[in-house]
Structure formats: C-alpha cells, structure tokens
mmCIF file with all atom_site columns, C-alpha atoms in Angstrom:
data_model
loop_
_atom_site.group_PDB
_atom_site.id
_atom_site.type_symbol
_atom_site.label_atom_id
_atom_site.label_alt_id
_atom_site.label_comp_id
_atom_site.label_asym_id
_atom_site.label_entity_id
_atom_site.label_seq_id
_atom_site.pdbx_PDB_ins_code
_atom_site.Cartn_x
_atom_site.Cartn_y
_atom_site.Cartn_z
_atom_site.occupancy
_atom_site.B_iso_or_equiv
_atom_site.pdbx_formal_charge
_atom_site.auth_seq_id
_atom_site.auth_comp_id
_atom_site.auth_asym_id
_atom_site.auth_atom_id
_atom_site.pdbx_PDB_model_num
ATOM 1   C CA . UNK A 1 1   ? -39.740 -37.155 15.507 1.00 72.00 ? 37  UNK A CA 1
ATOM 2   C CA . UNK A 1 2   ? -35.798 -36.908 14.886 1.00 80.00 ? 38  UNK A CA 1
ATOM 3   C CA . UNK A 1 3   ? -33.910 -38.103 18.153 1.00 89.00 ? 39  UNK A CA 1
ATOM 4   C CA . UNK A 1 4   ? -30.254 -36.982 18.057 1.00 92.00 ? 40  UNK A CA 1
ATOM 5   C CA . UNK A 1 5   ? -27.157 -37.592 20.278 1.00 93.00 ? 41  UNK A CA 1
ATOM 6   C CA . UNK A 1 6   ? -23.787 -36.163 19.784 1.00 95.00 ? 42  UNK A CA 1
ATOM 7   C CA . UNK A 1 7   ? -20.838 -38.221 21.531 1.00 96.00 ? 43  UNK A CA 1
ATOM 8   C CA . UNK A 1 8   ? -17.170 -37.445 21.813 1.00 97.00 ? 44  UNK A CA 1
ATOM 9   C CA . UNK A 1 9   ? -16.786 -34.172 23.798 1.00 97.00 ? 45  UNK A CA 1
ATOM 10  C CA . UNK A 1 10  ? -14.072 -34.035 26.321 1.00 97.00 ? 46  UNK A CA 1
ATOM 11  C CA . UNK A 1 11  ? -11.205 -32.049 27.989 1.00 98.00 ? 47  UNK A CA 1
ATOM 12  C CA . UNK A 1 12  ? -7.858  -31.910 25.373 1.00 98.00 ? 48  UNK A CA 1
ATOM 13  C CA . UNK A 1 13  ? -5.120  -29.898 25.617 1.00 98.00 ? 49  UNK A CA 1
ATOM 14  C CA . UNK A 1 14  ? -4.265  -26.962 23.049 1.00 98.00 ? 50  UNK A CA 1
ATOM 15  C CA . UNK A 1 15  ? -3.345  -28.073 19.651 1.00 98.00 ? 51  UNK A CA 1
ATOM 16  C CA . UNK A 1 16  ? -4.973  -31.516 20.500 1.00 98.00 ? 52  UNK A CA 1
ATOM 17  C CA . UNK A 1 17  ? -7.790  -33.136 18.057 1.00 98.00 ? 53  UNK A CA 1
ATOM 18  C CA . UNK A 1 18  ? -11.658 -34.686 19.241 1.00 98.00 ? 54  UNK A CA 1
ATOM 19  C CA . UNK A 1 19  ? -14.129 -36.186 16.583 1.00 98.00 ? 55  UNK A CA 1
ATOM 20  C CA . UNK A 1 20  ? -17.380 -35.257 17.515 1.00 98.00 ? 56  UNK A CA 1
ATOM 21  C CA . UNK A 1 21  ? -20.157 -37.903 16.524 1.00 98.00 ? 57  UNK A CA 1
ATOM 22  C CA . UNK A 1 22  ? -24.174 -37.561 15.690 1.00 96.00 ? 58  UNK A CA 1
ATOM 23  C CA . UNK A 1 23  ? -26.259 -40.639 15.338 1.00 94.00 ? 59  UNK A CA 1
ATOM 24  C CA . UNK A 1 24  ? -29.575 -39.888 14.851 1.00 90.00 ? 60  UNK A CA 1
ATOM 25  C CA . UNK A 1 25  ? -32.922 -42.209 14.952 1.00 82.00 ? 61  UNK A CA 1
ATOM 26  C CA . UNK A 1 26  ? -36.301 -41.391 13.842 1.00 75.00 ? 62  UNK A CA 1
ATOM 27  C CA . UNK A 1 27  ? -37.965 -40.775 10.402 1.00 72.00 ? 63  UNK A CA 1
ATOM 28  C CA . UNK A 1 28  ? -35.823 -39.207 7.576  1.00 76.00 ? 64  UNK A CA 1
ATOM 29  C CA . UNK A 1 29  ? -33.093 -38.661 9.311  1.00 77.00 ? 65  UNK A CA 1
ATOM 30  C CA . UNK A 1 30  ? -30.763 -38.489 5.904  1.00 83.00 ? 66  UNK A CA 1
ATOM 31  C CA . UNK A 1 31  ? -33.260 -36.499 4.052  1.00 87.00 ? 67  UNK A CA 1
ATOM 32  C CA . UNK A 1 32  ? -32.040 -32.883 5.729  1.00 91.00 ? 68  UNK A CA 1
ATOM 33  C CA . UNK A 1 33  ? -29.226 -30.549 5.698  1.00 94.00 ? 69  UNK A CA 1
ATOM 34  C CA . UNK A 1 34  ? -27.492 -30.693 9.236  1.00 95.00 ? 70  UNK A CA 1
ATOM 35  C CA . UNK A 1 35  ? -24.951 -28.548 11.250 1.00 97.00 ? 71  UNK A CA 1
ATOM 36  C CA . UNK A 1 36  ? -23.028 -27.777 14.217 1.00 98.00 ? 72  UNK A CA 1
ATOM 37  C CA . UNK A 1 37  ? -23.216 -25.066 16.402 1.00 98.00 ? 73  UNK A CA 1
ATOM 38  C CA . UNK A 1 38  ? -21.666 -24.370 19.545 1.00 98.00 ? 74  UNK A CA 1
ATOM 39  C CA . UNK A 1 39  ? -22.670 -21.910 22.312 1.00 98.00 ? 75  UNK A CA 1
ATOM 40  C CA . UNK A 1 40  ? -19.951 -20.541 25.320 1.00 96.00 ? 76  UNK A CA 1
ATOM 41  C CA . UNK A 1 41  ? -21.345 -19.525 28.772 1.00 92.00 ? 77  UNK A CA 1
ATOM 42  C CA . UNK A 1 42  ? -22.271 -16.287 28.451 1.00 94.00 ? 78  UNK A CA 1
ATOM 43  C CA . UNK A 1 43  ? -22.216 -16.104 24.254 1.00 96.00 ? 79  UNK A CA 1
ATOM 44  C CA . UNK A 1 44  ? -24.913 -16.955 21.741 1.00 96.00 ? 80  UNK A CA 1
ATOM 45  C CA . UNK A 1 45  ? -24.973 -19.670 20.273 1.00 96.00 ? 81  UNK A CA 1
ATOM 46  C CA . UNK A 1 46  ? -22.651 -19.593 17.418 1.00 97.00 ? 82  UNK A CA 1
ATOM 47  C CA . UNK A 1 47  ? -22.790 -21.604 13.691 1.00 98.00 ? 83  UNK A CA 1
ATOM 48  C CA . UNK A 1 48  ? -19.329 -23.821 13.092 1.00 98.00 ? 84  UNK A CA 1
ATOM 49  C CA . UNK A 1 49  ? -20.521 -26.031 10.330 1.00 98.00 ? 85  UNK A CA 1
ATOM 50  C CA . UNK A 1 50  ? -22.925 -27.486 7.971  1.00 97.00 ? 86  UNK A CA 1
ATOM 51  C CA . UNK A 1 51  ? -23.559 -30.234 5.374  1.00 97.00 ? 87  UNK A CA 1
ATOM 52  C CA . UNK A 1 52  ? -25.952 -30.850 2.417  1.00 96.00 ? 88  UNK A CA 1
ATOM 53  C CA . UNK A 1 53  ? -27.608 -33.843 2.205  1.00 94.00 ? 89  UNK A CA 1
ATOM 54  C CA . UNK A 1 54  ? -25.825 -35.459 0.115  1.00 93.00 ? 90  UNK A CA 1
ATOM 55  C CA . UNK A 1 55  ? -22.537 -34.083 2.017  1.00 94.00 ? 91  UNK A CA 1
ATOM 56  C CA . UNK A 1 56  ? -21.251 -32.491 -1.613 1.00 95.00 ? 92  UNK A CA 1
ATOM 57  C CA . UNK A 1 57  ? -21.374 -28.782 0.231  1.00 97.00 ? 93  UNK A CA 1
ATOM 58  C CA . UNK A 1 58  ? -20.110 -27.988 3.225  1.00 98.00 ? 94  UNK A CA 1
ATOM 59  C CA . UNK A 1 59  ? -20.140 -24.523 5.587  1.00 97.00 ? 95  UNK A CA 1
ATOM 60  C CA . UNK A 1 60  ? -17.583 -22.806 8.227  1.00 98.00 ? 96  UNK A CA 1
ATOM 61  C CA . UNK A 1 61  ? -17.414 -20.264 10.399 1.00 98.00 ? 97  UNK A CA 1
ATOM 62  C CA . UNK A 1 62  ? -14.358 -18.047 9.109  1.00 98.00 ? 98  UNK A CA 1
ATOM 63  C CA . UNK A 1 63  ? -13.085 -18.778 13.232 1.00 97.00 ? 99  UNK A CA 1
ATOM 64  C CA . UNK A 1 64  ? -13.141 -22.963 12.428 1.00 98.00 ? 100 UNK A CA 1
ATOM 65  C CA . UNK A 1 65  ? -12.216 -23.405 8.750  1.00 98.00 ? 101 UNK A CA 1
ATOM 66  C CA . UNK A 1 66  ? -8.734  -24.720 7.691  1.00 98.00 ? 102 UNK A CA 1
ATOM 67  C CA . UNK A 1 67  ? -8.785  -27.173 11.637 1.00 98.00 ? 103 UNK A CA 1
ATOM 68  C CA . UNK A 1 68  ? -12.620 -28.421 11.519 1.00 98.00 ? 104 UNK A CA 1
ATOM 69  C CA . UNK A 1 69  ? -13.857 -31.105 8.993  1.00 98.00 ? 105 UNK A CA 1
ATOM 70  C CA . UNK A 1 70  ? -17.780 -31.762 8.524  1.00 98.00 ? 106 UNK A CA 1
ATOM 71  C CA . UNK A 1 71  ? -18.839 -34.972 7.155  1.00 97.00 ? 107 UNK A CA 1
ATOM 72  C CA . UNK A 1 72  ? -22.117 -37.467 7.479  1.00 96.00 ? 108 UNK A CA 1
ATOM 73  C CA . UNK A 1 73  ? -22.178 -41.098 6.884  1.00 95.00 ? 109 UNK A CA 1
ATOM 74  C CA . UNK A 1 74  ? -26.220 -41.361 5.883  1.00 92.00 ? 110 UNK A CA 1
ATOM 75  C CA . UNK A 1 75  ? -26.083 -45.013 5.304  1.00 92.00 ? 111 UNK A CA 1
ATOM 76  C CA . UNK A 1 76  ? -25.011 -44.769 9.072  1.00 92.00 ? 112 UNK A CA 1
ATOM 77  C CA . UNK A 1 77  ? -27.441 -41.926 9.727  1.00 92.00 ? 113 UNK A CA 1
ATOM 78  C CA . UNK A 1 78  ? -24.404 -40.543 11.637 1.00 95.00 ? 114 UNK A CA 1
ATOM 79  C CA . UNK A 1 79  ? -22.330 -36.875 11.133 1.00 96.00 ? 115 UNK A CA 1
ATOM 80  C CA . UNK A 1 80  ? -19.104 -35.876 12.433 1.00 98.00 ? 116 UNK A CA 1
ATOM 81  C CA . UNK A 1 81  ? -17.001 -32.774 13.478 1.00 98.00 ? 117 UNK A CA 1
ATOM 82  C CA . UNK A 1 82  ? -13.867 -33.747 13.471 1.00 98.00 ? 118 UNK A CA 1
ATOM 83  C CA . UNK A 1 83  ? -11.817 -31.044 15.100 1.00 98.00 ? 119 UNK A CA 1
ATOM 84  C CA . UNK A 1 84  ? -8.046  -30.516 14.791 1.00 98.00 ? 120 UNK A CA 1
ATOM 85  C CA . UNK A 1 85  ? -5.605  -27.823 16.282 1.00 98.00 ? 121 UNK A CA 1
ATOM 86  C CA . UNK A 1 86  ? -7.996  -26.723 18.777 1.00 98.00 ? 122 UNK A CA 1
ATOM 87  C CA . UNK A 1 87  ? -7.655  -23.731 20.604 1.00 98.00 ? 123 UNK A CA 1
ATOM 88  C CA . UNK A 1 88  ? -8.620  -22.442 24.468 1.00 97.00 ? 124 UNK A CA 1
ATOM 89  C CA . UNK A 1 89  ? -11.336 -20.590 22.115 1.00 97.00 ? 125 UNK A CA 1
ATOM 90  C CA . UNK A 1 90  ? -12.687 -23.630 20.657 1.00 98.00 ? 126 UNK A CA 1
ATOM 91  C CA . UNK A 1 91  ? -14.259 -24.177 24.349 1.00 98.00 ? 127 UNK A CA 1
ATOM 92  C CA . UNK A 1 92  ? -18.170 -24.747 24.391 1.00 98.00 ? 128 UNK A CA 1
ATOM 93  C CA . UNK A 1 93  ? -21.211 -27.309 24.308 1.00 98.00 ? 129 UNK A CA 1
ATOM 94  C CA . UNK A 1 94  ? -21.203 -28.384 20.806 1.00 98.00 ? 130 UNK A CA 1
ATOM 95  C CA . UNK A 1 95  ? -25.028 -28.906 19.671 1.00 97.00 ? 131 UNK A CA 1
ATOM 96  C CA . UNK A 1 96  ? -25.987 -30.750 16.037 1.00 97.00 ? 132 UNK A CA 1
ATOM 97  C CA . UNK A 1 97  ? -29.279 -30.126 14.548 1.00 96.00 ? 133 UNK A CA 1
ATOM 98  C CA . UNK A 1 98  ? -30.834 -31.007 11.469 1.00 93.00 ? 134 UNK A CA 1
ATOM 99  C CA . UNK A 1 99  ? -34.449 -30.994 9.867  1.00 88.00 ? 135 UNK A CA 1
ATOM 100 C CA . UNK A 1 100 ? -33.060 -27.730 7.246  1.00 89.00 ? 136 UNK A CA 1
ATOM 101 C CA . UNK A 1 101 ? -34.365 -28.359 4.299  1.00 88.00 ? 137 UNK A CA 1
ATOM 102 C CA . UNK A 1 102 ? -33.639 -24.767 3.094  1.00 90.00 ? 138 UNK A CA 1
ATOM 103 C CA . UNK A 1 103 ? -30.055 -25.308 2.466  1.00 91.00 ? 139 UNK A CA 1
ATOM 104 C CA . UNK A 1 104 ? -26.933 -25.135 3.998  1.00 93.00 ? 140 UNK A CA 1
ATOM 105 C CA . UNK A 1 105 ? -27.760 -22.001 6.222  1.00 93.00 ? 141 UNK A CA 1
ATOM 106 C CA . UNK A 1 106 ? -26.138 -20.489 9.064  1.00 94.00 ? 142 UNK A CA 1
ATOM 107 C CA . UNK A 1 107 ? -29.696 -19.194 10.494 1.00 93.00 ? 143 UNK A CA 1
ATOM 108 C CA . UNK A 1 108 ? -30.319 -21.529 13.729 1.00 92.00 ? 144 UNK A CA 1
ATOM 109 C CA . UNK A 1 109 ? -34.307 -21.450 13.255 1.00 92.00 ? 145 UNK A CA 1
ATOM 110 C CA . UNK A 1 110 ? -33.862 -23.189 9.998  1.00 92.00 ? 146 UNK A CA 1
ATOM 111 C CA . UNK A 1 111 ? -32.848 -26.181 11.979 1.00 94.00 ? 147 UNK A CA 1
ATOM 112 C CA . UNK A 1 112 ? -35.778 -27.637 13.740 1.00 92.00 ? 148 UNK A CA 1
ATOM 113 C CA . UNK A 1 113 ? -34.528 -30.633 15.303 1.00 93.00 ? 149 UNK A CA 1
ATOM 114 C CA . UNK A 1 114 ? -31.563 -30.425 17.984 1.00 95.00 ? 150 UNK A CA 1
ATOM 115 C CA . UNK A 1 115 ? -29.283 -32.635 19.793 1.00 95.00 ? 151 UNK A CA 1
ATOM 116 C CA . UNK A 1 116 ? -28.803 -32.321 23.918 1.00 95.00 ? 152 UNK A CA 1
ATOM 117 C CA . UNK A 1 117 ? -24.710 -31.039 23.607 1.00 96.00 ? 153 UNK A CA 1
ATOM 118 C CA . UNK A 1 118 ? -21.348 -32.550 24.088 1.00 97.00 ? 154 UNK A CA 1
ATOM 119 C CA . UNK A 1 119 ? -18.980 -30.356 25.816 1.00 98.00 ? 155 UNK A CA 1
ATOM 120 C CA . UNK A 1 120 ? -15.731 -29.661 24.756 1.00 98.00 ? 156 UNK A CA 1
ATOM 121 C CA . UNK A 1 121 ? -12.881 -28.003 26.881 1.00 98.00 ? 157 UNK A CA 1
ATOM 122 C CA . UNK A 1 122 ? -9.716  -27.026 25.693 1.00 98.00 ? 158 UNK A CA 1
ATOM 123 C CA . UNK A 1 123 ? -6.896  -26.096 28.102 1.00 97.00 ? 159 UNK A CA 1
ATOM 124 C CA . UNK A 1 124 ? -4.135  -23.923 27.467 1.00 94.00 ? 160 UNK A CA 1
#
C-alpha cells in the first residue's frame, strides 16, 4: 500500500508562486508514473500534470502550461508542482496520485493510489 501526502497549499495573492510537495511511503513508490489533479467546488476533478518515471516526460493541461513545473525527486520518493503566476482560476484542492503504470495519461482511473489534497486559494 502507497501512502501519499501533499504539503504546501495555502492562500497567495494573484501572480504569486506555491511549490506543492508529495512524499510518499510504502512499496514502489518510484516505480509509477504520477500526476496532479485538482478539483473546484462544484467542478470535476480536473488533470494539471504528470511525470514518467524516470521524470524524462512530462504532461499539462493547455490551462497550466508555460506557469506550472512538474518534477519528482525518486531518490527522495518526493514530486513537486511548483506553481508560478497563479491566477483566481488556479483555486482548488490539489490531489497527487500515482500507481499508473500505463503512461503518462490524463485518465484519473489509471491512477490507483491518491493523496488526501492540499488546498490552494488564490485571491484577486
């Protein structure tokens, strides 16, 4: 069992930058293909990012590329979302997942292991 928890959420104004964290703990916890989603209240939940396993190819949503870097640290068994020139639109609990060994897919049922959420509001 893969046991993840995403840090670094908080309240920033537009324009501002967070780094969103992932440390994970259990058994082959390097081994998968990972991502980031994010779900609004009131929206589905919506893809922002994802990584290969070796971190060589990397996904994003059309609404995140060019301001959102993905990158993992597997010797750390860690991945990060670091997140610049957010907007009011960027609001949402941000969720990683991993356990993909399909690829880098935007599907969220190819993911079968998911952290609790970090919230991240941005005010105008």
């Amino acid at each position: 069992q893969v046991q993840l928890i995403e840090s670094g959420g908080g309240l920033v104004q537009a324009g501002g930058s967070l780094r969103l964290s992932c440390a994970g703990a259990g058994r082959n916890f390097s081994a998968y293909h990972k991502a980031w989603y994010r779900q609004a209240p009131g929206k589905e939940r919506e893809f922002v990012a994802g990584i290969s396993v070796t971190g060589t190819i990397t996904k994003y949503s059309d609404s995140v590329k060019g301001r959102f870097t993905i990158s993992r640290d597997n010797a750390k068994d860690t991945m990060y979302l670091q997140m610049n020139r957010l907007k009011p639109e960027d609001t949402a609990a941000y969720y990683c997942a991993t356990g993909n060994s399909r690829g880098v897919t935007t599907t969220w049922w190819n993911y079968r292991n998911w952290g609790q959420g970090t919230q991240v509001t941005v005010s105008s």
